[in-house]
PDB file of C-alpha atoms in Angstrom:
ATOM      1  CA  MET A   1     -43.550  53.889   6.498  1.00 43.00           C
ATOM      2  CA  LYS A   2     -40.489  55.114   4.692  1.00 40.00           C
ATOM      3  CA  LYS A   3     -40.638  58.763   3.672  1.00 40.00           C
ATOM      4  CA  TRP A   4     -39.789  59.015  -0.001  1.00 41.00           C
ATOM      5  CA  SER A   5     -37.498  61.999  -0.591  1.00 40.00           C
ATOM      6  CA  TYR A   6     -37.920  62.935  -4.197  1.00 40.00           C
ATOM      7  CA  LEU A   7     -35.941  65.156  -6.584  1.00 45.00           C
ATOM      8  CA  LEU A   8     -37.351  65.157 -10.101  1.00 45.00           C
ATOM      9  CA  LEU A   9     -36.254  67.904 -12.512  1.00 43.00           C
ATOM     10  CA  SER A  10     -37.445  68.137 -16.092  1.00 38.00           C
ATOM     11  CA  SER A  11     -34.221  69.733 -17.323  1.00 40.00           C
ATOM     12  CA  LEU A  12     -30.994  71.158 -15.965  1.00 41.00           C
ATOM     13  CA  LEU A  13     -29.098  73.768 -17.929  1.00 40.00           C
ATOM     14  CA  PHE A  14     -26.745  75.162 -15.284  1.00 40.00           C
ATOM     15  CA  LEU A  15     -23.003  74.533 -15.257  1.00 40.00           C
ATOM     16  CA  THR A  16     -20.664  75.083 -12.349  1.00 43.00           C
ATOM     17  CA  GLY A  17     -19.088  78.504 -12.560  1.00 40.00           C
ATOM     18  CA  ASN A  18     -22.118  80.273 -14.005  1.00 46.00           C
ATOM     19  CA  SER A  19     -23.599  83.029 -11.879  1.00 52.00           C
ATOM     20  CA  TYR A  20     -27.377  83.114 -11.595  1.00 60.00           C
ATOM     21  CA  ALA A  21     -29.656  85.721 -10.110  1.00 65.00           C
ATOM     22  CA  GLN A  22     -32.416  84.188  -8.045  1.00 78.00           C
ATOM     23  CA  THR A  23     -35.706  86.051  -8.228  1.00 88.00           C
ATOM     24  CA  GLN A  24     -38.393  84.697  -5.911  1.00 92.00           C
ATOM     25  CA  LEU A  25     -41.689  84.358  -7.772  1.00 94.00           C
ATOM     26  CA  PHE A  26     -43.971  83.078  -5.031  1.00 96.00           C
ATOM     27  CA  GLU A  27     -44.218  81.217  -1.748  1.00 96.00           C
ATOM     28  CA  ILE A  28     -47.326  79.199  -0.862  1.00 98.00           C
ATOM     29  CA  GLU A  29     -48.415  76.761   1.834  1.00 97.00           C
ATOM     30  CA  VAL A  30     -48.838  73.206   0.546  1.00 97.00           C
ATOM     31  CA  GLY A  31     -48.968  71.185   3.781  1.00 95.00           C
ATOM     32  CA  GLU A  32     -46.886  68.118   4.555  1.00 95.00           C
ATOM     33  CA  VAL A  33     -45.146  66.698   1.489  1.00 96.00           C
ATOM     34  CA  ALA A  34     -44.255  63.022   1.091  1.00 96.00           C
ATOM     35  CA  ALA A  35     -43.325  63.080  -2.611  1.00 94.00           C
ATOM     36  CA  MET A  36     -42.983  65.497  -5.524  1.00 92.00           C
ATOM     37  CA  ASP A  37     -42.858  65.115  -9.296  1.00 91.00           C
ATOM     38  CA  ILE A  38     -43.110  67.140 -12.505  1.00 88.00           C
ATOM     39  CA  ASP A  39     -44.464  66.082 -15.894  1.00 88.00           C
ATOM     40  CA  ARG A  40     -43.257  67.017 -19.366  1.00 84.00           C
ATOM     41  CA  MET A  41     -45.782  69.869 -19.580  1.00 87.00           C
ATOM     42  CA  GLY A  42     -44.412  71.523 -16.439  1.00 88.00           C
ATOM     43  CA  PHE A  43     -47.254  70.585 -14.093  1.00 93.00           C
ATOM     44  CA  ILE A  44     -46.052  69.975 -10.547  1.00 94.00           C
ATOM     45  CA  TYR A  45     -47.401  67.115  -8.435  1.00 95.00           C
ATOM     46  CA  ILE A  46     -47.315  67.186  -4.652  1.00 97.00           C
ATOM     47  CA  VAL A  47     -48.281  64.096  -2.679  1.00 97.00           C
ATOM     48  CA  ASP A  48     -49.041  64.002   1.038  1.00 97.00           C
ATOM     49  CA  HIS A  49     -48.618  61.067   3.415  1.00 96.00           C
ATOM     50  CA  GLU A  50     -52.175  59.840   2.826  1.00 96.00           C
ATOM     51  CA  GLY A  51     -51.755  59.580  -0.938  1.00 96.00           C
ATOM     52  CA  ASN A  52     -53.631  62.752  -1.900  1.00 97.00           C
ATOM     53  CA  VAL A  53     -52.194  64.193  -5.125  1.00 97.00           C
ATOM     54  CA  MET A  54     -52.289  67.931  -5.829  1.00 97.00           C
ATOM     55  CA  GLN A  55     -51.464  69.170  -9.324  1.00 97.00           C
ATOM     56  CA  TYR A  56     -50.096  72.724  -9.585  1.00 97.00           C
ATOM     57  CA  ARG A  57     -49.408  75.124 -12.415  1.00 95.00           C
ATOM     58  CA  ASP A  58     -46.999  77.508 -10.694  1.00 94.00           C
ATOM     59  CA  ASP A  59     -48.772  78.760  -7.540  1.00 96.00           C
ATOM     60  CA  GLU A  60     -52.263  77.632  -8.557  1.00 97.00           C
ATOM     61  CA  GLU A  61     -53.669  74.257  -7.555  1.00 97.00           C
ATOM     62  CA  VAL A  62     -55.326  72.996 -10.744  1.00 97.00           C
ATOM     63  CA  ARG A  63     -56.555  69.526  -9.832  1.00 97.00           C
ATOM     64  CA  ARG A  64     -56.635  67.130  -6.911  1.00 97.00           C
ATOM     65  CA  TYR A  65     -56.935  63.378  -6.505  1.00 97.00           C
ATOM     66  CA  SER A  66     -57.993  61.805  -3.213  1.00 96.00           C
ATOM     67  CA  PRO A  67     -57.796  58.019  -2.813  1.00 93.00           C
ATOM     68  CA  THR A  68     -60.574  55.976  -1.255  1.00 89.00           C
ATOM     69  CA  THR A  69     -57.996  54.263   0.968  1.00 87.00           C
ATOM     70  CA  PRO A  70     -55.314  56.568   2.434  1.00 93.00           C
ATOM     71  CA  ALA A  71     -51.784  55.217   2.029  1.00 94.00           C
ATOM     72  CA  GLU A  72     -48.262  56.438   1.361  1.00 95.00           C
ATOM     73  CA  VAL A  73     -47.593  56.215  -2.377  1.00 95.00           C
ATOM     74  CA  GLN A  74     -44.821  56.510  -4.930  1.00 95.00           C
ATOM     75  CA  ILE A  75     -45.643  58.650  -7.984  1.00 94.00           C
ATOM     76  CA  ASP A  76     -44.480  58.601 -11.601  1.00 93.00           C
ATOM     77  CA  ALA A  77     -45.978  61.513 -13.560  1.00 90.00           C
ATOM     78  CA  TRP A  78     -43.267  61.804 -16.207  1.00 83.00           C
ATOM     79  CA  ALA A  79     -45.102  59.683 -18.806  1.00 75.00           C
ATOM     80  CA  MET A  80     -47.612  62.577 -19.192  1.00 69.00           C
ATOM     81  CA  LEU A  81     -50.358  60.404 -20.691  1.00 78.00           C
ATOM     82  CA  ASN A  82     -51.024  58.990 -17.253  1.00 87.00           C
ATOM     83  CA  THR A  83     -49.782  59.281 -13.705  1.00 93.00           C
ATOM     84  CA  VAL A  84     -48.980  56.013 -11.990  1.00 94.00           C
ATOM     85  CA  LEU A  85     -49.333  55.623  -8.220  1.00 96.00           C
ATOM     86  CA  PHE A  86     -47.919  52.634  -6.359  1.00 96.00           C
ATOM     87  CA  SER A  87     -48.275  51.792  -2.683  1.00 95.00           C
ATOM     88  CA  PRO A  88     -46.489  48.985  -0.824  1.00 94.00           C
ATOM     89  CA  ASP A  89     -49.494  48.999   1.539  1.00 94.00           C
ATOM     90  CA  TRP A  90     -52.129  47.929  -0.981  1.00 92.00           C
ATOM     91  CA  GLN A  91     -49.709  46.145  -3.367  1.00 95.00           C
ATOM     92  CA  GLY A  92     -51.005  47.511  -6.602  1.00 93.00           C
ATOM     93  CA  ILE A  93     -51.010  50.455  -8.975  1.00 93.00           C
ATOM     94  CA  ARG A  94     -53.520  53.132  -9.914  1.00 94.00           C
ATOM     95  CA  ALA A  95     -53.337  54.976 -13.213  1.00 93.00           C
ATOM     96  CA  LEU A  96     -54.689  58.538 -13.245  1.00 95.00           C
ATOM     97  CA  GLY A  97     -55.625  60.327 -16.454  1.00 93.00           C
ATOM     98  CA  GLN A  98     -54.611  63.851 -17.453  1.00 87.00           C
ATOM     99  CA  GLN A  99     -57.502  65.250 -15.382  1.00 92.00           C
ATOM    100  CA  LEU A 100     -56.287  63.261 -12.328  1.00 94.00           C
ATOM    101  CA  THR A 101     -59.297  60.976 -12.495  1.00 95.00           C
ATOM    102  CA  GLN A 102     -58.664  57.331 -11.776  1.00 94.00           C
ATOM    103  CA  GLN A 103     -58.588  55.356 -15.019  1.00 93.00           C
ATOM    104  CA  SER A 104     -57.674  51.912 -13.725  1.00 91.00           C
ATOM    105  CA  GLU A 105     -56.516  49.994 -10.687  1.00 93.00           C
ATOM    106  CA  TYR A 106     -54.646  46.700 -10.619  1.00 92.00           C
ATOM    107  CA  LEU A 107     -53.721  44.681  -7.555  1.00 93.00           C
ATOM    108  CA  PHE A 108     -50.703  42.445  -7.996  1.00 94.00           C
ATOM    109  CA  ASP A 109     -51.294  38.695  -8.270  1.00 94.00           C
ATOM    110  CA  GLU A 110     -49.770  37.221  -5.104  1.00 93.00           C
ATOM    111  CA  GLU A 111     -48.635  34.162  -7.031  1.00 94.00           C
ATOM    112  CA  LEU A 112     -46.561  36.377  -9.327  1.00 96.00           C
ATOM    113  CA  ILE A 113     -45.491  39.213  -7.002  1.00 96.00           C
ATOM    114  CA  GLU A 114     -44.877  38.230  -3.366  1.00 96.00           C
ATOM    115  CA  TYR A 115     -44.264  41.759  -2.057  1.00 97.00           C
ATOM    116  CA  ALA A 116     -43.317  44.772  -4.171  1.00 97.00           C
ATOM    117  CA  SER A 117     -41.295  47.373  -2.270  1.00 96.00           C
ATOM    118  CA  VAL A 118     -40.824  49.751  -5.219  1.00 97.00           C
ATOM    119  CA  ALA A 119     -42.450  50.008  -8.652  1.00 96.00           C
ATOM    120  CA  THR A 120     -42.549  52.365 -11.631  1.00 93.00           C
ATOM    121  CA  ASN A 121     -44.057  52.815 -15.063  1.00 91.00           C
ATOM    122  CA  ALA A 122     -42.669  51.116 -18.197  1.00 92.00           C
ATOM    123  CA  THR A 123     -43.031  52.693 -21.618  1.00 89.00           C
ATOM    124  CA  ASP A 124     -44.657  49.594 -23.144  1.00 90.00           C
ATOM    125  CA  GLY A 125     -47.562  49.439 -20.680  1.00 87.00           C
ATOM    126  CA  GLY A 126     -45.847  47.202 -18.158  1.00 92.00           C
ATOM    127  CA  ILE A 127     -44.774  47.933 -14.597  1.00 95.00           C
ATOM    128  CA  TRP A 128     -41.244  47.501 -13.279  1.00 96.00           C
ATOM    129  CA  VAL A 129     -41.361  45.858  -9.838  1.00 97.00           C
ATOM    130  CA  TYR A 130     -38.768  44.886  -7.262  1.00 97.00           C
ATOM    131  CA  ASP A 131     -40.119  41.756  -5.555  1.00 96.00           C
ATOM    132  CA  GLN A 132     -38.408  41.958  -2.184  1.00 95.00           C
ATOM    133  CA  PRO A 133     -38.910  38.449  -0.680  1.00 94.00           C
ATOM    134  CA  SER A 134     -37.812  36.690  -3.862  1.00 93.00           C
ATOM    135  CA  PHE A 135     -34.924  39.153  -4.396  1.00 94.00           C
ATOM    136  CA  ARG A 136     -35.960  39.605  -8.026  1.00 95.00           C
ATOM    137  CA  LEU A 137     -36.519  42.403 -10.519  1.00 96.00           C
ATOM    138  CA  LYS A 138     -39.666  41.795 -12.558  1.00 97.00           C
ATOM    139  CA  LYS A 139     -41.587  43.374 -15.391  1.00 97.00           C
ATOM    140  CA  TYR A 140     -45.278  42.906 -14.756  1.00 96.00           C
ATOM    141  CA  TYR A 141     -48.172  43.434 -17.126  1.00 94.00           C
ATOM    142  CA  PRO A 142     -51.252  44.195 -14.996  1.00 88.00           C
ATOM    143  CA  GLN A 143     -53.896  43.803 -17.697  1.00 87.00           C
ATOM    144  CA  GLN A 144     -52.674  40.342 -18.649  1.00 90.00           C
ATOM    145  CA  GLN A 145     -51.662  39.481 -15.065  1.00 90.00           C
ATOM    146  CA  GLN A 146     -48.345  38.074 -16.234  1.00 94.00           C
ATOM    147  CA  VAL A 147     -44.603  38.593 -15.743  1.00 96.00           C
ATOM    148  CA  SER A 148     -42.470  38.864 -18.876  1.00 94.00           C
ATOM    149  CA  LEU A 149     -39.092  39.462 -17.209  1.00 95.00           C
ATOM    150  CA  ASP A 150     -37.857  37.807 -14.008  1.00 96.00           C
ATOM    151  CA  VAL A 151     -34.248  38.528 -12.998  1.00 94.00           C
ATOM    152  CA  SER A 152     -32.522  37.195  -9.880  1.00 93.00           C
ATOM    153  CA  ILE A 153     -30.582  40.061  -8.284  1.00 92.00           C
ATOM    154  CA  GLU A 154     -28.474  37.622  -6.270  1.00 88.00           C
ATOM    155  CA  GLN A 155     -27.177  35.909  -9.400  1.00 84.00           C
ATOM    156  CA  ILE A 156     -26.012  39.117 -11.083  1.00 86.00           C
ATOM    157  CA  LEU A 157     -24.771  40.982  -7.979  1.00 85.00           C
ATOM    158  CA  SER A 158     -23.587  38.168  -5.707  1.00 77.00           C
ATOM    159  CA  ALA A 159     -25.155  40.085  -2.823  1.00 76.00           C
ATOM    160  CA  SER A 160     -27.500  39.029  -0.048  1.00 77.00           C
ATOM    161  CA  TYR A 161     -28.729  42.572   0.604  1.00 84.00           C
ATOM    162  CA  TRP A 162     -30.213  44.974  -1.940  1.00 91.00           C
ATOM    163  CA  ASN A 163     -32.799  47.571  -0.975  1.00 93.00           C
ATOM    164  CA  PRO A 164     -33.911  49.869  -3.822  1.00 96.00           C
ATOM    165  CA  THR A 165     -35.679  53.107  -2.889  1.00 94.00           C
ATOM    166  CA  TRP A 166     -36.679  54.368  -6.362  1.00 95.00           C
ATOM    167  CA  MET A 167     -36.504  53.430 -10.023  1.00 94.00           C
ATOM    168  CA  ARG A 168     -37.482  54.827 -13.409  1.00 93.00           C
ATOM    169  CA  GLU A 169     -37.174  53.837 -17.069  1.00 94.00           C
ATOM    170  CA  TYR A 170     -35.355  56.470 -19.139  1.00 91.00           C
ATOM    171  CA  GLN A 171     -33.902  56.347 -22.664  1.00 91.00           C
ATOM    172  CA  ASN A 172     -34.270  52.577 -22.974  1.00 94.00           C
ATOM    173  CA  ASN A 173     -32.586  51.845 -19.664  1.00 96.00           C
ATOM    174  CA  LEU A 174     -33.864  51.218 -16.153  1.00 97.00           C
ATOM    175  CA  TYR A 175     -32.198  53.224 -13.395  1.00 96.00           C
ATOM    176  CA  VAL A 176     -32.527  51.872  -9.859  1.00 97.00           C
ATOM    177  CA  VAL A 177     -31.432  53.720  -6.708  1.00 95.00           C
ATOM    178  CA  GLU A 178     -30.184  51.360  -3.979  1.00 95.00           C
ATOM    179  CA  GLU A 179     -29.936  52.875  -0.510  1.00 93.00           C
ATOM    180  CA  ARG A 180     -26.275  52.008   0.150  1.00 92.00           C
ATOM    181  CA  MET A 181     -24.567  51.522  -3.217  1.00 93.00           C
ATOM    182  CA  GLY A 182     -26.181  54.237  -5.348  1.00 95.00           C
ATOM    183  CA  VAL A 183     -27.573  54.090  -8.894  1.00 96.00           C
ATOM    184  CA  PHE A 184     -27.619  50.842 -10.876  1.00 96.00           C
ATOM    185  CA  THR A 185     -28.210  50.957 -14.634  1.00 96.00           C
ATOM    186  CA  PHE A 186     -30.024  48.033 -16.268  1.00 96.00           C
ATOM    187  CA  ASP A 187     -30.939  47.482 -19.874  1.00 96.00           C
ATOM    188  CA  LEU A 188     -34.528  46.503 -20.625  1.00 96.00           C
ATOM    189  CA  LEU A 189     -33.609  42.797 -20.473  1.00 94.00           C
ATOM    190  CA  GLY A 190     -32.424  43.110 -16.872  1.00 93.00           C
ATOM    191  CA  ASN A 191     -28.674  43.130 -17.541  1.00 94.00           C
ATOM    192  CA  ILE A 192     -26.515  45.457 -15.433  1.00 93.00           C
ATOM    193  CA  LEU A 193     -24.625  47.865 -17.689  1.00 93.00           C
ATOM    194  CA  SER A 194     -22.144  49.479 -15.296  1.00 87.00           C
ATOM    195  CA  GLU A 195     -20.856  49.748 -11.764  1.00 90.00           C
ATOM    196  CA  PRO A 196     -23.220  51.671  -9.443  1.00 94.00           C
ATOM    197  CA  THR A 197     -22.864  55.442  -9.278  1.00 95.00           C
ATOM    198  CA  ASP A 198     -22.340  56.800  -5.753  1.00 95.00           C
ATOM    199  CA  ILE A 199     -24.895  59.539  -5.010  1.00 94.00           C
ATOM    200  CA  GLY A 200     -24.059  60.105  -1.371  1.00 91.00           C
ATOM    201  CA  GLY A 201     -27.136  58.561   0.197  1.00 90.00           C
ATOM    202  CA  ALA A 202     -29.775  60.291  -1.947  1.00 90.00           C
ATOM    203  CA  THR A 203     -32.918  58.183  -2.359  1.00 89.00           C
ATOM    204  CA  VAL A 204     -33.954  59.390  -5.804  1.00 85.00           C
ATOM    205  CA  ILE A 205     -32.454  60.809  -8.994  1.00 86.00           C
ATOM    206  CA  GLY A 206     -33.743  62.834 -11.923  1.00 82.00           C
ATOM    207  CA  PHE A 207     -32.884  63.010 -15.621  1.00 82.00           C
ATOM    208  CA  THR A 208     -32.417  65.610 -18.308  1.00 79.00           C
ATOM    209  CA  ASP A 209     -31.064  64.939 -21.790  1.00 78.00           C
ATOM    210  CA  ASP A 210     -27.940  62.859 -21.112  1.00 87.00           C
ATOM    211  CA  LYS A 211     -27.534  63.599 -17.381  1.00 86.00           C
ATOM    212  CA  MET A 212     -28.664  62.169 -14.079  1.00 86.00           C
ATOM    213  CA  TYR A 213     -28.862  64.325 -10.966  1.00 82.00           C
ATOM    214  CA  TRP A 214     -29.760  64.236  -7.295  1.00 87.00           C
ATOM    215  CA  LEU A 215     -30.304  66.499  -4.299  1.00 85.00           C
ATOM    216  CA  LYS A 216     -27.770  66.684  -1.495  1.00 89.00           C
ATOM    217  CA  LYS A 217     -27.249  69.472   1.044  1.00 89.00           C
ATOM    218  CA  ASP A 218     -29.141  72.130  -0.944  1.00 88.00           C
ATOM    219  CA  GLN A 219     -27.165  71.374  -4.087  1.00 84.00           C
ATOM    220  CA  ILE A 220     -28.015  69.630  -7.313  1.00 77.00           C
ATOM    221  CA  HIS A 221     -25.279  67.136  -8.162  1.00 83.00           C
ATOM    222  CA  PHE A 222     -25.450  65.996 -11.741  1.00 81.00           C
ATOM    223  CA  LYS A 223     -23.460  63.552 -13.841  1.00 92.00           C
ATOM    224  CA  SER A 224     -23.377  62.610 -17.488  1.00 94.00           C
ATOM    225  CA  LEU A 225     -24.991  59.252 -18.244  1.00 93.00           C
ATOM    226  CA  TYR A 226     -22.257  58.442 -20.749  1.00 91.00           C
ATOM    227  CA  SER A 227     -19.076  59.930 -19.269  1.00 92.00           C
ATOM    228  CA  THR A 228     -17.493  60.871 -15.949  1.00 91.00           C
ATOM    229  CA  GLU A 229     -18.400  64.571 -16.259  1.00 94.00           C
ATOM    230  CA  LYS A 230     -19.914  65.997 -13.057  1.00 93.00           C
ATOM    231  CA  ASN A 231     -21.222  69.430 -12.016  1.00 85.00           C
ATOM    232  CA  THR A 232     -23.068  70.987  -9.093  1.00 81.00           C
ATOM    233  CA  LEU A 233     -25.582  73.799  -8.702  1.00 76.00           C
ATOM    234  CA  ASP A 234     -26.368  75.625  -5.467  1.00 83.00           C
ATOM    235  CA  LEU A 235     -30.098  75.939  -4.799  1.00 84.00           C
ATOM    236  CA  PRO A 236     -31.440  79.328  -3.718  1.00 84.00           C
ATOM    237  CA  ALA A 237     -33.362  77.987  -0.696  1.00 89.00           C
ATOM    238  CA  LYS A 238     -31.903  76.210   2.327  1.00 91.00           C
ATOM    239  CA  LYS A 239     -32.975  72.985   4.023  1.00 94.00           C
ATOM    240  CA  VAL A 240     -34.672  71.887   0.819  1.00 94.00           C
ATOM    241  CA  LYS A 241     -36.433  68.540   1.060  1.00 94.00           C
ATOM    242  CA  PHE A 242     -37.704  68.300  -2.540  1.00 91.00           C
ATOM    243  CA  ALA A 243     -37.077  70.290  -5.718  1.00 85.00           C
ATOM    244  CA  VAL A 244     -38.234  70.227  -9.324  1.00 81.00           C
ATOM    245  CA  TYR A 245     -37.065  72.399 -12.194  1.00 78.00           C
ATOM    246  CA  SER A 246     -38.974  73.613 -15.268  1.00 80.00           C
ATOM    247  CA  ALA A 247     -36.716  74.297 -18.242  1.00 72.00           C
ATOM    248  CA  SER A 248     -39.473  76.127 -20.135  1.00 78.00           C
ATOM    249  CA  ASN A 249     -39.501  79.053 -17.702  1.00 84.00           C
ATOM    250  CA  HIS A 250     -36.137  78.484 -15.946  1.00 80.00           C
ATOM    251  CA  THR A 251     -37.856  78.119 -12.593  1.00 83.00           C
ATOM    252  CA  VAL A 252     -36.912  75.908  -9.669  1.00 82.00           C
ATOM    253  CA  TYR A 253     -39.690  74.841  -7.281  1.00 90.00           C
ATOM    254  CA  CYS A 254     -38.466  73.945  -3.794  1.00 92.00           C
ATOM    255  CA  ILE A 255     -40.195  72.410  -0.811  1.00 94.00           C
ATOM    256  CA  VAL A 256     -39.009  73.898   2.468  1.00 95.00           C
ATOM    257  CA  LYS A 257     -40.993  72.662   5.472  1.00 93.00           C
ATOM    258  CA  ASN A 258     -44.658  72.982   4.407  1.00 95.00           C
ATOM    259  CA  LYS A 259     -44.105  75.610   1.716  1.00 97.00           C
ATOM    260  CA  MET A 260     -43.403  75.561  -1.997  1.00 97.00           C
ATOM    261  CA  ILE A 261     -41.074  78.375  -3.035  1.00 94.00           C
ATOM    262  CA  ALA A 262     -40.406  79.199  -6.683  1.00 92.00           C
ATOM    263  CA  TYR A 263     -37.316  81.034  -7.967  1.00 87.00           C
ATOM    264  CA  ARG A 264     -36.603  82.275 -11.470  1.00 87.00           C
ATOM    265  CA  MET A 265     -32.989  81.566 -12.396  1.00 75.00           C
ATOM    266  CA  GLN A 266     -31.411  84.263 -14.603  1.00 72.00           C
ATOM    267  CA  GLU A 267     -27.814  84.882 -15.625  1.00 60.00           C
TER     268      GLU A 267
END
């Protein structure tokens, strides 16, 4: 299974040239990490390779979800009202409530979705899906078991190869990370809005206000969504595999090996 390297930051306020003191707040063991996310309330989500989800408030584990069938999953906790888990193994989604209890589970209709390789939440209750065999981007409504949007990637890209690793809806657009070409921006009708943004091989991006950003070589690289402005921020830890940032307390949470390390960033 592909290991999903995630960077998801709730906000990024640092500009290149600023000098920040890095005060370590804590360091805790969290085990093997397959994915990481943060919601709008600042709760941190750590997912292992069997699909167990641990919810943290700083260094305290608050809640835990364990699936009945272990599988590698993708997580989208940003919506806050629910946390959506998707697994290519069981070809469906599970929605967890705010207490990390399972609220619903939907398996994809094989006549509508041949094989989803990546999926994410939509703000209107649908699920964005990349249907790999048919080479199509779809918007799927699990309760109605129907597809409302069905876009041929080959027709709009003139490409025979397209392998997305992550996607998320943000500010009325859909951002899709493709492993070789970078970030594609779609509108909510499936139209491509711009040339892909090169992110140097990163497999995921994050958003804050009007910026996108990604993790590369212990640095946060971030770019305006609406201009060519770019900046970078050095992370305090080294060999960072995942990182999330909480704007409310100016704290960056890094995963280094099997540990989560938190640093307070102060000018």
